[in-house]
Every structure is written in C-alpha cells, then in structure tokens.
Amino acid sequence: KLRQSQPPPKNSQVADYDQAIERSVDWSGPDFLTGFQIDNEPSDIRNKYGGEFGQRCLLARRLIERGVRFLEVSHNLNFLNGAGWDVHNEGIEQQHELIREMDTAMSALIDDLHTKKLLDKTLIVITTEFGRPPEFDSGGGRGHQSKAFSCILAGGGLKHSGAYGGTD
C-alpha cells in the first residue's frame, strides 16, 4: 500500500505570493475585464453619473464590485473650464461647471454604492490641493490658502457627519 504524503505547510510569505498570483490571473481574465465595459450599464445609470468624470466614477464602482481595493479617480483631466481647479482670474467664471460635474458624479456613486450595499465597505476620499481665501483678488480670482484645505470622507462605515476644524 502506497502512503500519500502531505505537502509541507506553506509559510505566510509563500501563501501571500500564491494569493497575489491567483488574484492577478483572476484580474486578467475575461470575467474581470467585463468590468471595463461600462456600455453594458443601462443608459439611465450611465446618464445619472454624468459626463467624463462621472463615467470614470461608474467604472470605479464596477471595479469595486469586482474586488478592487484601491482606486484613484482624478477629476477634470481635460480642463472642462479651461483652467482646472487651480483657477485664478477669469478661470473662476467657469468653476461652477466643475462643481456641477463633481456633484453629479459623487451623488450617483454614493447612491449606487449604498443601493448595492457597498458604501460601508468603501471609503470615498475627496481632497483638494489648497484652500482658498474667501475674498477675490485684484484679478477676479482667489489665491491659495496653503495652511488649510478641504477633505471630504464618505462611506467606509464612518458614523460621523459634520465638520472638523476651521479657519479664520
């Protein structure tokens, strides 16, 4: 009678490596790659997310559903308002377009993640590069306030609502 031997136990580094290989194979397979096909979403969902930034947020939601644990979605890559968020002078006149696009996409993403019971497992972080002083400068824009900036957190099981900190 042949005796079947057991394989030696794997140490945690080998197990972590094996898990990483398994995940990379899964994430390069056809089931995972369908997540990039946002045209498969119903048009009412795609429309709810809005324009270019919204479609990237929709893609992020689809990747979250497939197990991706960290994503970065940049806003205003094509300078919707001609100047990006770092607006000075007349660039500020079109800033409302950025705000509208951000609001549309973020509200759709938060609502969608909540509906799919993924919001408590997903931390959404929105940060800025600088704060802005409340007054306009001589060119009609607003300068940088380097000692303060905004950060918005949503989801992730957070129980707090409100604000921390303030400026004068």
PDB file of C-alpha atoms in Angstrom:
ATOM      1  CA  LYS A   1       0.000   0.000   0.000  1.00  0.00           C
ATOM      2  CA  LEU A   2       1.414   3.381  -1.024  1.00  0.00           C
ATOM      3  CA  ARG A   3       1.294   6.083   1.531  1.00  0.00           C
ATOM      4  CA  GLN A   4       0.280   9.506   0.225  1.00  0.00           C
ATOM      5  CA  SER A   5       2.405  12.253   1.690  1.00  0.00           C
ATOM      6  CA  GLN A   6       1.090  15.654   2.658  1.00  0.00           C
ATOM      7  CA  PRO A   7       2.768  18.690   1.142  1.00  0.00           C
ATOM      8  CA  PRO A   8       4.792  20.701   3.621  1.00  0.00           C
ATOM      9  CA  PRO A   9       2.902  23.644   5.189  1.00  0.00           C
ATOM     10  CA  LYS A  10       3.391  26.928   3.360  1.00  0.00           C
ATOM     11  CA  ASN A  11       4.869  29.827   5.203  1.00  0.00           C
ATOM     12  CA  SER A  12       2.891  33.069   5.104  1.00  0.00           C
ATOM     13  CA  GLN A  13       5.141  34.719   2.505  1.00  0.00           C
ATOM     14  CA  VAL A  14       4.638  31.882   0.049  1.00  0.00           C
ATOM     15  CA  ALA A  15       0.898  31.874   0.742  1.00  0.00           C
ATOM     16  CA  ASP A  16       0.755  35.655   0.170  1.00  0.00           C
ATOM     17  CA  TYR A  17       2.665  35.224  -3.093  1.00  0.00           C
ATOM     18  CA  ASP A  18       0.351  32.438  -4.221  1.00  0.00           C
ATOM     19  CA  GLN A  19      -2.674  34.596  -3.393  1.00  0.00           C
ATOM     20  CA  ALA A  20      -1.214  37.524  -5.375  1.00  0.00           C
ATOM     21  CA  ILE A  21      -0.619  35.267  -8.386  1.00  0.00           C
ATOM     22  CA  GLU A  22      -4.151  33.880  -8.143  1.00  0.00           C
ATOM     23  CA  ARG A  23      -5.648  37.393  -7.935  1.00  0.00           C
ATOM     24  CA  SER A  24      -3.583  38.653 -10.890  1.00  0.00           C
ATOM     25  CA  VAL A  25      -4.774  35.712 -13.005  1.00  0.00           C
ATOM     26  CA  ASP A  26      -8.380  36.449 -11.993  1.00  0.00           C
ATOM     27  CA  TRP A  27      -7.964  40.157 -12.777  1.00  0.00           C
ATOM     28  CA  SER A  28      -6.578  39.478 -16.235  1.00  0.00           C
ATOM     29  CA  GLY A  29      -9.368  37.080 -17.147  1.00  0.00           C
ATOM     30  CA  PRO A  30     -12.465  37.764 -19.207  1.00  0.00           C
ATOM     31  CA  ASP A  31     -14.877  37.854 -16.242  1.00  0.00           C
ATOM     32  CA  PHE A  32     -12.981  40.682 -14.585  1.00  0.00           C
ATOM     33  CA  LEU A  33     -12.307  42.570 -17.810  1.00  0.00           C
ATOM     34  CA  THR A  34     -16.040  42.914 -18.481  1.00  0.00           C
ATOM     35  CA  GLY A  35     -15.982  45.450 -15.645  1.00  0.00           C
ATOM     36  CA  PHE A  36     -14.369  47.918 -18.042  1.00  0.00           C
ATOM     37  CA  GLN A  37     -17.306  47.688 -20.433  1.00  0.00           C
ATOM     38  CA  ILE A  38     -19.400  50.468 -18.949  1.00  0.00           C
ATOM     39  CA  ASP A  39     -21.575  50.451 -22.067  1.00  0.00           C
ATOM     40  CA  ASN A  40     -23.130  47.311 -20.558  1.00  0.00           C
ATOM     41  CA  GLU A  41     -24.723  49.512 -17.876  1.00  0.00           C
ATOM     42  CA  PRO A  42     -28.277  50.659 -18.572  1.00  0.00           C
ATOM     43  CA  SER A  43     -28.365  54.127 -20.138  1.00  0.00           C
ATOM     44  CA  ASP A  44     -30.274  55.588 -17.178  1.00  0.00           C
ATOM     45  CA  ILE A  45     -27.392  54.578 -14.862  1.00  0.00           C
ATOM     46  CA  ARG A  46     -24.752  55.967 -17.229  1.00  0.00           C
ATOM     47  CA  ASN A  47     -26.707  59.201 -17.579  1.00  0.00           C
ATOM     48  CA  LYS A  48     -27.127  59.507 -13.800  1.00  0.00           C
ATOM     49  CA  TYR A  49     -23.323  59.642 -13.424  1.00  0.00           C
ATOM     50  CA  GLY A  50     -22.993  62.470 -15.926  1.00  0.00           C
ATOM     51  CA  GLY A  51     -20.034  63.340 -18.160  1.00  0.00           C
ATOM     52  CA  GLU A  52     -16.442  62.195 -18.423  1.00  0.00           C
ATOM     53  CA  PHE A  53     -15.648  62.274 -14.710  1.00  0.00           C
ATOM     54  CA  GLY A  54     -18.934  60.560 -13.918  1.00  0.00           C
ATOM     55  CA  GLN A  55     -18.161  57.759 -16.334  1.00  0.00           C
ATOM     56  CA  ARG A  56     -14.818  57.222 -14.595  1.00  0.00           C
ATOM     57  CA  CYS A  57     -16.689  57.045 -11.268  1.00  0.00           C
ATOM     58  CA  LEU A  58     -19.061  54.492 -12.789  1.00  0.00           C
ATOM     59  CA  LEU A  59     -16.053  52.448 -13.892  1.00  0.00           C
ATOM     60  CA  ALA A  60     -14.670  52.702 -10.347  1.00  0.00           C
ATOM     61  CA  ARG A  61     -17.958  51.349  -8.956  1.00  0.00           C
ATOM     62  CA  ARG A  62     -17.826  48.426 -11.388  1.00  0.00           C
ATOM     63  CA  LEU A  63     -14.245  47.637 -10.334  1.00  0.00           C
ATOM     64  CA  ILE A  64     -15.170  47.858  -6.646  1.00  0.00           C
ATOM     65  CA  GLU A  65     -17.889  45.279  -7.324  1.00  0.00           C
ATOM     66  CA  ARG A  66     -15.170  43.014  -8.717  1.00  0.00           C
ATOM     67  CA  GLY A  67     -12.967  43.311  -5.641  1.00  0.00           C
ATOM     68  CA  VAL A  68     -10.533  46.110  -6.472  1.00  0.00           C
ATOM     69  CA  ARG A  69      -9.475  47.542  -3.127  1.00  0.00           C
ATOM     70  CA  PHE A  70      -7.887  50.881  -4.060  1.00  0.00           C
ATOM     71  CA  LEU A  71      -8.757  53.251  -6.885  1.00  0.00           C
ATOM     72  CA  GLU A  72      -7.955  56.837  -7.730  1.00  0.00           C
ATOM     73  CA  VAL A  73     -10.294  58.779  -9.971  1.00  0.00           C
ATOM     74  CA  SER A  74      -8.968  62.180 -10.999  1.00  0.00           C
ATOM     75  CA  HIS A  75     -11.364  64.978 -11.794  1.00  0.00           C
ATOM     76  CA  ASN A  76     -11.150  67.456 -14.645  1.00  0.00           C
ATOM     77  CA  LEU A  77      -8.313  65.880 -16.591  1.00  0.00           C
ATOM     78  CA  ASN A  78      -9.361  67.732 -19.750  1.00  0.00           C
ATOM     79  CA  PHE A  79      -9.906  71.079 -18.054  1.00  0.00           C
ATOM     80  CA  LEU A  80     -13.636  71.380 -18.538  1.00  0.00           C
ATOM     81  CA  ASN A  81     -13.441  75.065 -17.619  1.00  0.00           C
ATOM     82  CA  GLY A  82     -10.163  75.790 -19.407  1.00  0.00           C
ATOM     83  CA  ALA A  83      -8.176  76.121 -16.181  1.00  0.00           C
ATOM     84  CA  GLY A  84      -8.830  73.126 -13.926  1.00  0.00           C
ATOM     85  CA  TRP A  85      -9.448  73.576 -10.218  1.00  0.00           C
ATOM     86  CA  ASP A  86      -6.476  75.907  -9.779  1.00  0.00           C
ATOM     87  CA  VAL A  87      -8.499  78.845 -11.001  1.00  0.00           C
ATOM     88  CA  HIS A  88      -7.357  82.407 -10.905  1.00  0.00           C
ATOM     89  CA  ASN A  89      -8.677  85.454 -12.684  1.00  0.00           C
ATOM     90  CA  GLU A  90     -11.349  84.698 -15.297  1.00  0.00           C
ATOM     91  CA  GLY A  91     -10.989  80.918 -14.857  1.00  0.00           C
ATOM     92  CA  ILE A  92     -13.197  81.159 -11.806  1.00  0.00           C
ATOM     93  CA  GLU A  93     -16.139  82.162 -14.014  1.00  0.00           C
ATOM     94  CA  GLN A  94     -16.483  78.555 -15.199  1.00  0.00           C
ATOM     95  CA  GLN A  95     -15.784  76.867 -11.870  1.00  0.00           C
ATOM     96  CA  HIS A  96     -19.489  76.132 -11.450  1.00  0.00           C
ATOM     97  CA  GLU A  97     -19.143  73.611 -14.315  1.00  0.00           C
ATOM     98  CA  LEU A  98     -16.575  71.675 -12.271  1.00  0.00           C
ATOM     99  CA  ILE A  99     -18.734  71.807  -9.181  1.00  0.00           C
ATOM    100  CA  ARG A 100     -21.789  70.574 -11.101  1.00  0.00           C
ATOM    101  CA  GLU A 101     -19.830  67.685 -12.656  1.00  0.00           C
ATOM    102  CA  MET A 102     -18.329  66.680  -9.304  1.00  0.00           C
ATOM    103  CA  ASP A 103     -21.692  66.857  -7.522  1.00  0.00           C
ATOM    104  CA  THR A 104     -23.494  64.803 -10.188  1.00  0.00           C
ATOM    105  CA  ALA A 105     -20.871  62.048 -10.239  1.00  0.00           C
ATOM    106  CA  MET A 106     -20.329  61.835  -6.469  1.00  0.00           C
ATOM    107  CA  SER A 107     -24.034  61.741  -5.633  1.00  0.00           C
ATOM    108  CA  ALA A 108     -24.559  58.973  -8.212  1.00  0.00           C
ATOM    109  CA  LEU A 109     -21.574  56.990  -6.912  1.00  0.00           C
ATOM    110  CA  ILE A 110     -22.632  57.276  -3.271  1.00  0.00           C
ATOM    111  CA  ASP A 111     -26.232  56.378  -4.094  1.00  0.00           C
ATOM    112  CA  ASP A 112     -25.148  53.427  -6.247  1.00  0.00           C
ATOM    113  CA  LEU A 113     -22.740  52.052  -3.638  1.00  0.00           C
ATOM    114  CA  HIS A 114     -25.435  52.404  -0.970  1.00  0.00           C
ATOM    115  CA  THR A 115     -28.006  50.593  -3.135  1.00  0.00           C
ATOM    116  CA  LYS A 116     -25.540  47.777  -3.809  1.00  0.00           C
ATOM    117  CA  LYS A 117     -24.628  47.578  -0.087  1.00  0.00           C
ATOM    118  CA  LEU A 118     -21.018  48.517  -0.829  1.00  0.00           C
ATOM    119  CA  LEU A 119     -20.909  52.001   0.716  1.00  0.00           C
ATOM    120  CA  ASP A 120     -19.984  50.851   4.231  1.00  0.00           C
ATOM    121  CA  LYS A 121     -17.113  48.820   2.740  1.00  0.00           C
ATOM    122  CA  THR A 122     -15.901  51.664   0.505  1.00  0.00           C
ATOM    123  CA  LEU A 123     -14.239  54.836   1.754  1.00  0.00           C
ATOM    124  CA  ILE A 124     -14.594  57.737  -0.653  1.00  0.00           C
ATOM    125  CA  VAL A 125     -11.995  60.470  -0.136  1.00  0.00           C
ATOM    126  CA  ILE A 126     -12.096  63.819  -1.914  1.00  0.00           C
ATOM    127  CA  THR A 127      -9.170  66.131  -1.255  1.00  0.00           C
ATOM    128  CA  THR A 128      -8.020  69.490  -2.507  1.00  0.00           C
ATOM    129  CA  GLU A 129      -4.535  70.808  -3.095  1.00  0.00           C
ATOM    130  CA  PHE A 130      -5.096  74.178  -1.401  1.00  0.00           C
ATOM    131  CA  GLY A 131      -7.704  76.058   0.473  1.00  0.00           C
ATOM    132  CA  ARG A 132      -8.866  79.405  -0.841  1.00  0.00           C
ATOM    133  CA  PRO A 133      -9.282  82.695   0.957  1.00  0.00           C
ATOM    134  CA  PRO A 134     -12.857  83.953   0.971  1.00  0.00           C
ATOM    135  CA  GLU A 135     -12.133  87.189  -0.861  1.00  0.00           C
ATOM    136  CA  PHE A 136     -11.382  87.733  -4.541  1.00  0.00           C
ATOM    137  CA  ASP A 137      -8.050  89.210  -5.542  1.00  0.00           C
ATOM    138  CA  SER A 138      -7.498  92.128  -7.931  1.00  0.00           C
ATOM    139  CA  GLY A 139      -7.666  89.822 -10.957  1.00  0.00           C
ATOM    140  CA  GLY A 140     -11.100  88.462 -10.021  1.00  0.00           C
ATOM    141  CA  GLY A 141      -9.817  85.091  -8.797  1.00  0.00           C
ATOM    142  CA  ARG A 142      -8.917  83.679  -5.407  1.00  0.00           C
ATOM    143  CA  GLY A 143      -5.389  82.956  -4.238  1.00  0.00           C
ATOM    144  CA  HIS A 144      -4.018  79.949  -2.390  1.00  0.00           C
ATOM    145  CA  GLN A 145      -4.527  79.321   1.307  1.00  0.00           C
ATOM    146  CA  SER A 146      -1.680  76.867   1.892  1.00  0.00           C
ATOM    147  CA  LYS A 147      -2.367  76.336   5.605  1.00  0.00           C
ATOM    148  CA  ALA A 148      -5.838  74.902   5.092  1.00  0.00           C
ATOM    149  CA  PHE A 149      -7.553  72.643   2.596  1.00  0.00           C
ATOM    150  CA  SER A 150     -10.668  70.519   2.400  1.00  0.00           C
ATOM    151  CA  CYS A 151     -11.040  66.784   2.662  1.00  0.00           C
ATOM    152  CA  ILE A 152     -14.392  65.043   2.383  1.00  0.00           C
ATOM    153  CA  LEU A 153     -14.911  61.461   3.572  1.00  0.00           C
ATOM    154  CA  ALA A 154     -17.972  59.362   2.786  1.00  0.00           C
ATOM    155  CA  GLY A 155     -18.845  55.718   3.330  1.00  0.00           C
ATOM    156  CA  GLY A 156     -16.317  53.348   4.828  1.00  0.00           C
ATOM    157  CA  GLY A 157     -18.543  52.666   7.807  1.00  0.00           C
ATOM    158  CA  LEU A 158     -17.933  56.147   9.218  1.00  0.00           C
ATOM    159  CA  LYS A 159     -20.511  57.179  11.787  1.00  0.00           C
ATOM    160  CA  HIS A 160     -19.654  60.887  11.976  1.00  0.00           C
ATOM    161  CA  SER A 161     -21.344  63.603   9.994  1.00  0.00           C
ATOM    162  CA  GLY A 162     -20.277  67.190  10.202  1.00  0.00           C
ATOM    163  CA  ALA A 163     -17.010  69.032  10.079  1.00  0.00           C
ATOM    164  CA  TYR A 164     -13.739  69.056  11.944  1.00  0.00           C
ATOM    165  CA  GLY A 165     -11.540  72.095  12.092  1.00  0.00           C
ATOM    166  CA  GLY A 166     -11.957  75.572  10.784  1.00  0.00           C
ATOM    167  CA  THR A 167     -10.081  78.615   9.642  1.00  0.00           C
ATOM    168  CA  ASP A 168     -10.394  82.297  10.325  1.00  0.00           C
TER     169      ASP A 168
END
